XYZ file of C-alpha atoms in Angstrom:
422
model
C 42.582 123.177 156.401
C 45.320 120.895 156.140
C 47.424 120.882 153.017
C 48.093 117.308 152.321
C 49.589 116.501 149.028
C 47.918 113.758 146.993
C 49.663 110.757 145.386
C 49.836 112.748 142.033
C 51.390 115.507 143.459
C 53.857 113.287 145.260
C 54.604 111.710 141.684
C 55.317 115.172 140.371
C 57.250 116.117 143.446
C 59.680 113.089 142.970
C 60.199 114.131 139.168
C 60.273 110.134 138.490
C 60.182 108.735 134.930
C 58.541 105.051 134.879
C 56.014 103.116 133.111
C 53.512 101.889 135.460
C 51.084 99.077 134.546
C 47.384 99.943 133.908
C 46.443 98.394 137.181
C 49.006 100.397 139.120
C 47.711 103.923 137.198
C 44.234 102.958 138.263
C 45.136 102.314 141.736
C 46.718 105.314 142.320
C 43.346 107.184 141.734
C 41.162 104.664 142.986
C 43.104 102.210 145.455
C 40.220 99.690 146.322
C 36.630 99.651 147.104
C 35.634 100.093 150.795
C 34.003 97.044 152.152
C 31.503 96.823 154.990
C 32.271 95.114 158.215
C 29.635 92.630 157.586
C 31.806 90.307 155.642
C 34.534 87.967 155.469
C 37.006 86.846 152.553
C 35.664 88.936 149.408
C 37.877 87.302 146.832
C 35.124 85.998 144.507
C 32.668 88.142 142.314
C 29.679 87.455 144.404
C 31.360 88.884 147.667
C 32.597 92.410 145.881
C 30.906 95.367 145.063
C 31.007 97.189 141.953
C 30.467 100.890 143.072
C 30.305 102.799 146.263
C 33.253 104.918 147.981
C 36.446 103.702 147.923
C 39.281 104.285 150.696
C 42.242 106.091 149.531
C 45.632 104.986 150.603
C 48.334 107.699 150.105
C 51.448 105.672 149.686
C 53.573 108.495 151.424
C 55.793 109.547 148.521
C 56.031 106.167 146.480
C 56.358 106.081 142.978
C 54.871 103.051 141.670
C 55.528 100.724 138.754
C 54.595 97.416 137.640
C 55.965 94.333 139.316
C 57.096 93.070 135.943
C 60.047 94.630 134.616
C 61.804 94.090 131.012
C 61.800 90.343 130.763
C 58.695 89.502 132.900
C 60.764 89.135 136.299
C 58.663 89.391 139.166
C 60.607 91.697 141.776
C 61.331 90.537 145.508
C 59.834 87.080 144.953
C 61.666 84.250 146.427
C 62.215 80.501 146.466
C 59.647 79.288 149.001
C 61.761 75.982 149.352
C 64.586 78.179 150.575
C 62.419 80.511 152.293
C 61.343 77.644 154.746
C 64.882 76.655 155.609
C 65.656 80.370 157.007
C 64.078 81.752 159.859
C 61.944 84.714 158.919
C 60.084 85.765 162.266
C 62.352 87.563 164.399
C 64.608 88.863 161.519
C 62.365 90.695 159.110
C 64.285 94.018 159.488
C 67.187 92.268 157.877
C 65.146 91.291 154.729
C 63.566 94.554 154.295
C 65.424 97.600 155.889
C 67.110 98.819 152.777
C 64.058 98.179 150.741
C 61.089 100.501 152.422
C 60.787 104.219 151.869
C 62.079 104.942 155.224
C 65.389 102.880 154.836
C 68.140 102.202 157.395
C 69.674 99.650 159.731
C 66.720 98.895 161.899
C 68.387 95.310 162.615
C 70.968 97.101 164.684
C 68.557 98.932 166.869
C 65.154 96.938 166.942
C 63.625 95.064 169.825
C 62.633 91.488 168.556
C 59.214 90.579 170.013
C 59.549 86.872 168.920
C 61.799 84.653 166.960
C 60.984 81.552 164.983
C 60.983 77.960 165.774
C 63.133 76.697 163.269
C 61.854 73.201 163.565
C 58.271 74.365 163.209
C 58.389 77.647 161.401
C 55.814 78.943 164.208
C 56.504 81.865 166.374
C 58.132 81.012 169.604
C 56.060 83.595 171.446
C 52.458 83.361 170.448
C 51.454 86.644 172.264
C 51.932 88.662 169.515
C 50.478 86.236 166.832
C 46.989 86.240 166.019
C 44.563 84.330 163.265
C 41.229 85.023 161.797
C 39.653 84.098 158.427
C 42.736 82.402 157.281
C 44.972 84.946 157.993
C 47.786 84.791 160.699
C 49.459 88.083 161.562
C 52.843 87.761 163.663
C 54.343 91.105 164.857
C 58.208 90.418 164.978
C 60.339 93.100 165.675
C 59.659 96.758 166.905
C 61.753 100.261 166.955
C 60.597 103.658 167.996
C 62.451 107.109 167.934
C 59.437 108.514 170.258
C 58.028 110.173 167.172
C 56.976 107.341 164.898
C 56.805 103.654 165.675
C 58.207 101.067 163.280
C 56.824 97.678 163.422
C 57.766 94.322 161.168
C 54.939 91.880 160.494
C 54.736 88.349 159.016
C 51.262 87.670 157.166
C 50.587 84.715 156.161
C 47.110 83.655 154.106
C 45.508 80.252 153.515
C 43.990 81.925 150.448
C 47.372 82.920 148.929
C 47.806 85.453 145.785
C 50.650 87.333 147.158
C 52.869 86.461 144.129
C 50.442 88.733 142.126
C 51.439 91.781 144.223
C 53.021 94.468 142.250
C 56.295 96.521 143.273
C 57.236 100.219 143.752
C 60.115 102.357 143.720
C 60.762 103.542 147.235
C 63.884 105.645 146.311
C 65.751 106.876 143.290
C 64.272 104.516 141.145
C 66.328 101.835 142.264
C 64.970 100.196 145.596
C 61.524 98.535 145.442
C 59.034 97.130 147.616
C 55.460 95.533 147.619
C 52.594 96.803 149.556
C 49.986 95.208 151.751
C 47.012 97.390 152.678
C 45.388 97.870 156.228
C 42.084 98.940 157.608
C 41.098 99.408 161.096
C 42.648 101.357 164.049
C 45.746 101.607 166.026
C 46.343 103.396 169.197
C 49.251 104.193 172.133
C 47.535 104.028 175.290
C 48.740 107.429 176.460
C 46.873 109.145 173.699
C 43.856 106.851 174.157
C 42.029 107.766 170.892
C 41.933 105.495 167.978
C 43.822 106.295 164.926
C 42.240 105.186 161.577
C 44.805 103.007 159.170
C 44.027 105.637 156.473
C 47.509 106.533 155.204
C 49.168 103.186 156.853
C 50.268 100.191 154.521
C 52.971 97.656 155.309
C 56.042 97.855 152.978
C 58.232 94.847 152.337
C 58.299 91.791 149.953
C 56.562 88.547 148.957
C 58.173 85.256 150.421
C 55.627 82.788 148.686
C 52.312 83.036 147.515
C 51.002 82.454 150.842
C 53.362 84.524 152.706
C 54.427 88.605 153.051
C 56.717 90.124 155.234
C 57.195 93.977 155.823
C 57.558 96.967 157.927
C 54.610 99.368 159.103
C 55.493 103.112 160.211
C 52.810 104.693 162.588
C 53.105 108.334 163.289
C 52.168 109.505 166.734
C 49.465 112.270 166.281
C 49.956 115.917 166.610
C 53.679 115.422 166.222
C 53.675 113.719 169.514
C 56.299 111.828 171.697
C 56.479 108.819 173.762
C 59.111 107.037 175.858
C 57.329 104.056 176.909
C 53.738 102.966 175.895
C 51.734 100.093 174.915
C 50.860 99.860 171.050
C 47.310 98.772 170.231
C 46.657 97.238 166.849
C 43.054 96.636 165.910
C 43.023 95.451 162.170
C 39.832 94.933 160.149
C 41.136 94.338 156.692
C 43.993 93.542 154.486
C 44.024 94.285 150.763
C 46.622 94.207 148.042
C 46.726 94.931 144.676
C 46.990 92.629 141.460
C 49.560 93.380 138.640
C 47.505 91.502 136.173
C 44.380 93.417 136.426
C 43.431 95.862 134.129
C 41.048 98.803 134.770
C 38.384 97.620 132.646
C 38.470 94.217 134.888
C 38.863 96.522 137.933
C 35.394 97.895 136.989
C 33.668 94.756 136.261
C 35.216 92.571 138.944
C 35.563 95.251 141.821
C 38.174 94.833 144.495
C 41.261 92.430 143.578
C 42.192 91.128 146.839
C 40.574 91.984 150.211
C 39.957 90.045 153.475
C 37.910 91.003 156.392
C 38.529 89.774 159.856
C 39.813 91.017 163.395
C 43.611 90.850 164.211
C 44.494 92.637 167.384
C 47.720 92.381 168.875
C 49.023 94.686 171.838
C 52.613 95.619 171.809
C 55.277 97.079 174.448
C 56.939 100.217 172.958
C 60.260 101.465 174.556
C 61.533 104.643 172.490
C 65.249 104.463 171.750
C 66.426 108.155 172.459
C 69.944 107.631 171.154
C 70.800 109.260 167.900
C 67.774 111.686 168.298
C 68.452 115.440 167.888
C 66.068 118.199 168.545
C 67.064 121.359 167.324
C 65.083 124.568 167.964
C 65.112 127.058 165.492
C 62.260 129.546 165.943
C 63.031 131.698 162.237
C 60.234 133.705 160.968
C 60.123 135.838 158.340
C 57.668 138.742 158.014
C 55.081 137.030 155.993
C 54.324 135.044 159.110
C 55.892 131.710 158.039
C 58.120 130.095 160.809
C 60.667 126.972 161.154
C 60.132 126.394 164.613
C 61.758 122.966 165.234
C 63.887 120.613 163.604
C 63.843 116.962 164.697
C 66.435 114.462 163.250
C 66.179 110.470 163.838
C 68.187 107.863 162.031
C 65.344 107.287 159.828
C 63.274 110.596 159.438
C 63.600 114.239 159.415
C 60.763 116.314 160.829
C 60.426 119.807 160.455
C 58.094 121.591 162.852
C 56.322 124.910 161.191
C 53.929 127.723 161.789
C 51.915 128.764 158.859
C 49.803 131.999 158.605
C 46.227 131.549 158.095
C 42.770 133.529 157.502
C 39.355 133.225 158.760
C 35.766 133.893 156.860
C 33.682 136.467 158.079
C 30.272 137.362 157.724
C 30.678 139.644 154.801
C 31.946 136.843 152.657
C 28.889 134.526 153.364
C 25.691 135.589 155.225
C 24.301 133.069 157.679
C 21.073 132.917 155.202
C 23.720 131.815 152.148
C 25.397 129.264 154.444
C 21.873 127.534 155.261
C 21.125 127.582 151.414
C 24.557 126.005 150.462
C 24.991 123.745 153.640
C 21.226 122.896 154.251
C 20.988 119.657 152.373
C 24.455 118.667 152.560
C 24.328 118.801 156.683
C 20.966 116.544 156.525
C 23.241 114.127 154.510
C 26.133 114.229 156.883
C 23.668 113.794 160.015
C 22.202 110.769 158.156
C 25.619 109.246 158.274
C 25.972 109.924 162.131
C 28.200 112.777 161.746
C 27.758 116.259 163.333
C 26.547 119.049 161.015
C 28.721 122.038 159.975
C 27.493 124.951 162.097
C 28.048 128.592 160.408
C 30.083 129.792 163.495
C 32.450 127.022 162.679
C 32.567 127.467 159.085
C 33.178 131.304 159.582
C 36.375 130.361 162.191
C 37.770 127.409 159.868
C 41.434 128.331 159.252
C 42.457 128.811 155.863
C 46.125 128.273 155.560
C 48.412 129.799 153.095
C 50.212 127.644 150.498
C 53.665 126.640 151.311
C 56.189 123.752 150.859
C 59.263 122.596 152.834
C 62.261 121.386 151.319
C 65.345 119.948 153.069
C 68.883 119.437 151.786
C 72.010 117.454 153.185
C 75.391 119.341 153.610
C 76.068 118.034 150.465
C 73.208 119.396 148.656
C 71.201 116.308 148.273
C 67.592 116.675 148.867
C 65.851 114.223 151.130
C 62.751 112.818 150.127
C 59.626 114.321 151.053
C 56.964 112.198 152.298
C 54.121 114.080 153.924
C 53.080 117.694 154.903
C 50.550 119.558 156.893
C 50.569 123.216 157.869
C 52.235 121.848 161.309
C 55.076 119.708 160.026
C 56.656 117.960 157.226
C 58.477 114.617 156.948
C 61.149 113.578 155.038
C 62.848 110.171 154.647
C 66.803 109.830 155.809
C 67.509 106.980 153.711
C 70.886 106.051 154.806
C 72.401 109.805 154.192
C 74.890 110.813 156.674
C 73.767 114.500 158.022
C 75.902 116.989 159.913
C 73.960 119.591 158.513
C 70.388 120.657 157.068
C 69.515 123.412 154.990
C 65.804 123.975 155.423
C 63.777 126.089 152.820
C 60.124 127.128 152.832
C 58.894 128.234 149.272
C 55.414 129.670 148.739
C 54.452 127.384 145.677
C 53.992 123.975 147.368
C 54.302 121.583 144.499
C 57.172 123.484 142.830
C 59.096 123.727 146.581
C 58.858 119.790 146.661
C 59.983 119.446 142.928
C 63.131 121.366 143.166
C 66.100 119.459 143.404
C 68.830 121.935 142.966
C 69.765 123.507 146.387
C 70.961 126.432 144.683
C 67.660 127.031 142.730
C 65.798 126.332 145.855
C 67.557 129.044 147.821
C 66.681 131.400 145.171
C 62.896 130.704 145.395
C 62.932 130.285 149.059
C 60.723 132.941 151.152
C 62.439 131.526 154.331
C 65.750 129.607 154.627
C 67.791 128.433 157.646
C 71.110 126.399 158.313
C 70.656 123.689 160.893
C 73.705 122.149 162.592
C 72.896 118.570 163.620
C 76.302 117.250 164.664
């Protein structure tokens, strides 16, 4: 079983002090309601559902705050008249690259997919632009380090409402961004299988009430790597929060801003292998924890790990006990079209030991933790110059990610290595 940390745990990890609005607090627990594929725009009460499952979007280490700070100024908003005079499509990285969680100078490395016609404001190359249900999505620029794909998008909606989008902190209580949620699937042709947009979002900023620009980061599954491929986006829903909604309003009104549609875009991807360092470590302790490899790119650090695990045996739970516990549940699972949980599979389920990974630079600065499973942990570089890394594994996952002092982390660690990067 993967140990994936929740947004609440990431809040504790980052040690932020903030006063989010009621709506943001509500969204951290219950982002927005899952809407079936049968509808279209659901911006009115009749089109909303008041109950049912919600699809959670883990905002990958983001600490959220209200869009209105002291004085009531909406962050990241710009003058629409001014924005109309400055080409945006083809230059989105320039505008958002320092505000997103995985910040950095993408505009020096990106591949522009299409520019903007200054006379019409429309994309020159319409191959990467698609419209449905009043929403036009245009893929603007792309970069890949081989392990992840970083794509900028321009989203224009006839129904508007973007001005009410709240902001969140992306680094050290300084930089802020706004968020557009995505549903659907994406894939790279070499992988073949569609990957749900469960944990993916577009981070960026509001240009006007009807236009949003931002960057999406897509991680290759199973820590895979590509060199040249085709990215296929198959988006079926967009949504965003409303800073003016209280939890009570959410309960009564349901989803704040959600639009259903079909936005499919195929985009060529060419990995930029410059400034990518793959360092084999293969350091293992007597407990079975291992730091296998460290990957350093301009925008992220990935630590590949091996973690000890146990499995159940028939002395813990007999087949009869399993049937009693899982009989009704399996009927529910099968009724939803899913495969039932089998007894033998249950016994062989891997139960991983708890742990956490923490990474510090040569200056003792902790890199921002973003995600972790038993196979790998990902950290945002955020413009830090890296010549050496100190990588630690701690037995207490939350405590490890919360610890910002390298000396204290070294004392707590059950495994630590020094990795020379340059």
